[in-house]
mmCIF file of C-alpha atoms in Angstrom:
data_model
loop_
_atom_site.group_PDB
_atom_site.id
_atom_site.type_symbol
_atom_site.label_atom_id
_atom_site.label_comp_id
_atom_site.label_asym_id
_atom_site.label_seq_id
_atom_site.Cartn_x
_atom_site.Cartn_y
_atom_site.Cartn_z
ATOM 1 C CA ALA A 112 -2.599 0.535 -36.061
ATOM 2 C CA VAL A 113 -1.201 -0.218 -32.594
ATOM 3 C CA ARG A 114 2.136 -1.282 -34.047
ATOM 4 C CA ARG A 115 2.346 1.867 -36.204
ATOM 5 C CA MET A 116 1.311 3.977 -33.226
ATOM 6 C CA LEU A 117 4.033 2.549 -30.974
ATOM 7 C CA GLU A 118 6.839 1.558 -33.344
ATOM 8 C CA GLU A 119 6.694 4.449 -35.785
ATOM 9 C CA SER A 120 5.093 6.951 -33.372
ATOM 10 C CA SER A 121 2.095 7.524 -35.631
ATOM 11 C CA ASN A 122 0.082 10.324 -34.052
ATOM 12 C CA PHE A 123 -2.811 9.738 -36.457
ATOM 13 C CA ASP A 124 -3.083 6.091 -35.431
ATOM 14 C CA ALA A 125 -2.866 7.062 -31.737
ATOM 15 C CA GLU A 126 -5.779 9.464 -32.109
ATOM 16 C CA GLN A 127 -7.840 6.899 -34.009
ATOM 17 C CA CYS A 128 -7.073 4.127 -31.490
ATOM 18 C CA LEU A 129 -8.283 6.393 -28.675
ATOM 19 C CA ARG A 130 -11.560 6.981 -30.507
ATOM 20 C CA VAL A 131 -12.024 3.279 -31.277
ATOM 21 C CA TYR A 132 -11.376 2.504 -27.607
ATOM 22 C CA GLY A 133 -14.063 5.040 -26.698
ATOM 23 C CA ALA A 134 -16.507 3.549 -29.202
ATOM 24 C CA GLU A 135 -15.936 0.036 -27.860
ATOM 25 C CA SER A 136 -15.804 0.917 -24.157
ATOM 26 C CA VAL A 137 -18.300 3.738 -23.627
ATOM 27 C CA ALA A 138 -20.207 3.752 -26.941
ATOM 28 C CA SER A 139 -18.714 7.089 -28.007
ATOM 29 C CA GLY A 140 -16.100 7.284 -30.737
ATOM 30 C CA SER A 141 -15.471 10.964 -30.084
ATOM 31 C CA LEU A 142 -12.353 12.447 -28.513
ATOM 32 C CA ALA A 143 -14.317 12.948 -25.288
ATOM 33 C CA GLY A 144 -15.477 9.310 -25.400
ATOM 34 C CA GLY A 145 -11.926 8.113 -25.914
ATOM 35 C CA ARG A 146 -10.651 10.196 -23.010
ATOM 36 C CA GLU A 147 -13.439 8.889 -20.774
ATOM 37 C CA ALA A 148 -12.684 5.290 -21.765
ATOM 38 C CA LEU A 149 -8.954 5.728 -21.190
ATOM 39 C CA ARG A 150 -9.472 7.264 -17.743
ATOM 40 C CA SER A 151 -11.764 4.363 -16.838
ATOM 41 C CA GLY A 152 -9.274 1.864 -18.226
ATOM 42 C CA VAL A 153 -6.409 3.390 -16.239
ATOM 43 C CA LYS A 154 -8.529 3.339 -13.080
ATOM 44 C CA ALA A 155 -9.421 -0.327 -13.621
ATOM 45 C CA LEU A 156 -5.791 -1.193 -14.325
ATOM 46 C CA VAL A 157 -4.002 0.648 -11.514
ATOM 47 C CA GLY A 158 -6.793 1.255 -9.002
ATOM 48 C CA ARG A 159 -7.147 5.020 -9.375
ATOM 49 C CA VAL A 160 -6.247 7.928 -11.580
ATOM 50 C CA PRO A 161 -3.841 10.107 -9.582
ATOM 51 C CA GLU A 162 -4.855 13.698 -8.878
ATOM 52 C CA GLY A 163 -3.599 16.070 -11.536
ATOM 53 C CA VAL A 164 -3.507 13.528 -14.352
ATOM 54 C CA VAL A 165 -4.957 15.006 -17.541
ATOM 55 C CA ILE A 166 -5.580 12.973 -20.695
ATOM 56 C CA ALA A 167 -6.183 15.553 -23.410
ATOM 57 C CA ASP A 168 -5.604 13.459 -26.532
ATOM 58 C CA GLY A 169 -4.417 10.092 -27.765
ATOM 59 C CA SER A 170 -1.134 11.120 -29.354
ATOM 60 C CA GLY A 171 0.489 13.079 -26.555
ATOM 61 C CA LEU A 172 0.787 16.170 -28.744
ATOM 62 C CA SER A 173 -1.404 18.348 -26.553
ATOM 63 C CA ARG A 174 0.430 20.530 -24.063
ATOM 64 C CA GLU A 175 -2.531 19.941 -21.755
ATOM 65 C CA ASN A 176 -1.577 16.289 -21.121
ATOM 66 C CA ARG A 177 -0.346 15.623 -17.589
ATOM 67 C CA LEU A 178 0.952 12.156 -16.697
ATOM 68 C CA THR A 179 3.490 10.858 -14.226
ATOM 69 C CA PRO A 180 6.310 8.386 -14.848
ATOM 70 C CA GLY A 181 5.034 6.333 -11.914
ATOM 71 C CA LEU A 182 1.589 5.967 -13.467
ATOM 72 C CA LEU A 183 3.101 4.868 -16.772
ATOM 73 C CA VAL A 184 5.406 2.299 -15.130
ATOM 74 C CA VAL A 185 2.613 0.845 -12.992
ATOM 75 C CA ALA A 186 0.260 0.683 -15.994
ATOM 76 C CA MET A 187 2.850 -1.118 -18.160
ATOM 77 C CA TYR A 188 3.692 -3.510 -15.323
ATOM 78 C CA GLU A 189 0.020 -4.278 -14.639
ATOM 79 C CA LEU A 190 -0.645 -4.912 -18.343
ATOM 80 C CA ASP A 191 2.216 -7.390 -18.246
ATOM 81 C CA GLN A 192 0.782 -9.074 -15.144
ATOM 82 C CA LEU A 193 -2.586 -9.431 -16.912
ATOM 83 C CA GLY A 194 -0.910 -11.261 -19.789
ATOM 84 C CA LEU A 195 -1.152 -8.306 -22.175
ATOM 85 C CA GLY A 196 2.477 -7.287 -21.810
ATOM 86 C CA ALA A 197 3.670 -9.430 -24.703
ATOM 87 C CA VAL A 198 1.306 -7.679 -27.135
ATOM 88 C CA MET A 199 2.479 -4.273 -25.943
ATOM 89 C CA ILE A 200 6.169 -5.203 -25.865
ATOM 90 C CA ASP A 201 6.021 -6.824 -29.307
ATOM 91 C CA SER A 202 4.559 -3.580 -30.715
ATOM 92 C CA LEU A 203 7.282 -1.339 -29.313
ATOM 93 C CA PRO A 204 10.391 -0.467 -31.322
ATOM 94 C CA ILE A 205 13.622 -2.316 -30.527
ATOM 95 C CA SER A 206 16.759 -0.405 -29.551
ATOM 96 C CA GLY A 207 19.229 -0.092 -32.406
ATOM 97 C CA ARG A 208 16.951 -2.034 -34.764
ATOM 98 C CA THR A 209 13.431 -0.790 -35.484
ATOM 99 C CA GLY A 210 11.176 2.242 -35.595
ATOM 100 C CA THR A 211 11.920 5.302 -33.502
ATOM 101 C CA LEU A 212 14.657 3.390 -31.629
ATOM 102 C CA SER A 213 16.539 2.272 -34.763
ATOM 103 C CA LYS A 214 19.276 4.859 -34.148
ATOM 104 C CA ARG A 215 19.135 4.808 -30.361
ATOM 105 C CA PHE A 216 21.473 2.897 -28.012
ATOM 106 C CA LEU A 217 23.896 2.222 -30.887
ATOM 107 C CA GLY A 218 27.384 1.308 -29.691
ATOM 108 C CA SER A 219 26.084 0.083 -26.351
ATOM 109 C CA ASP A 220 25.332 -3.373 -25.015
ATOM 110 C CA LEU A 221 21.639 -2.389 -24.918
ATOM 111 C CA VAL A 222 21.099 -2.841 -28.667
ATOM 112 C CA GLY A 223 18.177 -5.244 -28.933
ATOM 113 C CA LYS A 224 17.483 -5.117 -25.177
ATOM 114 C CA VAL A 225 15.260 -2.039 -24.933
ATOM 115 C CA ARG A 226 11.694 -1.748 -26.170
ATOM 116 C CA ALA A 227 10.225 1.669 -25.606
ATOM 117 C CA LYS A 228 7.920 4.421 -26.809
ATOM 118 C CA THR A 229 9.541 7.728 -27.579
ATOM 119 C CA GLY A 230 7.818 11.065 -27.299
ATOM 120 C CA TRP A 231 8.719 14.621 -28.186
ATOM 121 C CA ILE A 232 7.072 17.982 -28.455
ATOM 122 C CA ARG A 233 8.962 21.236 -28.109
ATOM 123 C CA GLY A 234 9.538 21.549 -24.372
ATOM 124 C CA ALA A 235 9.168 17.852 -23.516
ATOM 125 C CA SER A 236 10.993 14.619 -24.313
ATOM 126 C CA SER A 237 10.165 11.118 -23.084
ATOM 127 C CA LEU A 238 11.100 7.469 -23.232
ATOM 128 C CA SER A 239 9.013 4.755 -21.562
ATOM 129 C CA GLY A 240 9.204 0.991 -21.836
ATOM 130 C CA VAL A 241 11.122 -2.046 -20.713
ATOM 131 C CA VAL A 242 14.785 -3.020 -20.652
ATOM 132 C CA GLU A 243 16.344 -6.439 -20.281
ATOM 133 C CA SER A 244 18.636 -6.130 -17.269
ATOM 134 C CA ASP A 245 22.102 -7.597 -16.860
ATOM 135 C CA ASP A 246 20.577 -10.580 -15.025
ATOM 136 C CA GLY A 247 18.012 -11.172 -17.819
ATOM 137 C CA SER A 248 14.991 -9.840 -15.921
ATOM 138 C CA ARG A 249 12.665 -7.121 -17.221
ATOM 139 C CA ARG A 250 12.776 -3.644 -15.772
ATOM 140 C CA TRP A 251 10.066 -1.116 -16.566
ATOM 141 C CA PHE A 252 10.979 2.569 -16.792
ATOM 142 C CA SER A 253 9.489 5.914 -17.733
ATOM 143 C CA ILE A 254 11.478 9.092 -18.256
ATOM 144 C CA LEU A 255 9.545 12.314 -18.758
ATOM 145 C CA MET A 256 11.662 15.446 -19.228
ATOM 146 C CA ASN A 257 10.522 19.045 -19.566
ATOM 147 C CA TYR A 258 12.719 21.881 -20.806
ATOM 148 C CA ASP A 259 12.549 25.487 -21.929
ATOM 149 C CA ARG A 260 10.712 25.499 -25.276
ATOM 150 C CA SER A 261 12.817 28.399 -26.533
ATOM 151 C CA VAL A 262 15.978 26.241 -26.516
ATOM 152 C CA ASN A 263 16.630 24.728 -29.958
ATOM 153 C CA GLY A 264 18.386 21.394 -30.552
ATOM 154 C CA LEU A 265 18.215 20.206 -26.957
ATOM 155 C CA ASN A 266 16.298 16.985 -27.597
ATOM 156 C CA LYS A 267 19.334 15.164 -29.052
ATOM 157 C CA HIS A 268 21.151 15.767 -25.750
ATOM 158 C CA LEU A 269 18.132 14.665 -23.734
ATOM 159 C CA LYS A 270 18.005 11.429 -25.729
ATOM 160 C CA LYS A 271 21.587 10.657 -24.653
ATOM 161 C CA ILE A 272 20.680 11.338 -21.017
ATOM 162 C CA GLN A 273 17.656 9.031 -21.363
ATOM 163 C CA GLU A 274 19.903 6.287 -22.753
ATOM 164 C CA ARG A 275 22.284 6.658 -19.810
ATOM 165 C CA ILE A 276 19.361 6.445 -17.372
ATOM 166 C CA VAL A 277 18.097 3.257 -19.050
ATOM 167 C CA ALA A 278 21.608 1.763 -18.919
ATOM 168 C CA ALA A 279 21.726 2.530 -15.184
ATOM 169 C CA VAL A 280 18.326 0.875 -14.681
ATOM 170 C CA ALA A 281 19.473 -2.193 -16.606
ATOM 171 C CA GLY A 282 22.625 -2.453 -14.510
ATOM 172 C CA MET A 283 21.021 -2.091 -11.080
ATOM 173 C CA LYS A 284 21.739 -5.104 -8.910
ATOM 174 C CA GLY A 285 18.809 -6.756 -7.162
ATOM 175 C CA ALA A 286 16.188 -4.246 -8.379
ATOM 176 C CA ARG A 287 12.968 -5.129 -10.135
#
């Protein structure tokens, strides 16, 4: 379910995983239990849940969700530091090869070097994950973009911008 949730962007699996997490963590397999468990898990992982963060669902489809790129990057990095990064990374799609990234980064030297979760609802587009940098190190990134929901066809352009941002992150000298 985790692989389908991340690689194929299965919203159903994301919602069910949130409820299972709630059942296991706070003995409530409801949406509210899952949200409570996830907030507690984020707090344990990164030290606190920043003001304004709202976890409304497991799939990211709710317009009520409010996250920050910084929170996502720190959470992914901390999971990696705890030894859980490999499980997460192995479940993410691979640029130019699998899942929701199979047609992304094509024609660039980042094919096979990016593993990331995509996200899209009308008015928002995102890409968060890890890229292998030019020096072979890992660089975590999170790009969350909002736009006017009345504009049609914009997401394909935003995807190109996201790919250019990831390429810039991969090419940064001396950054981590």
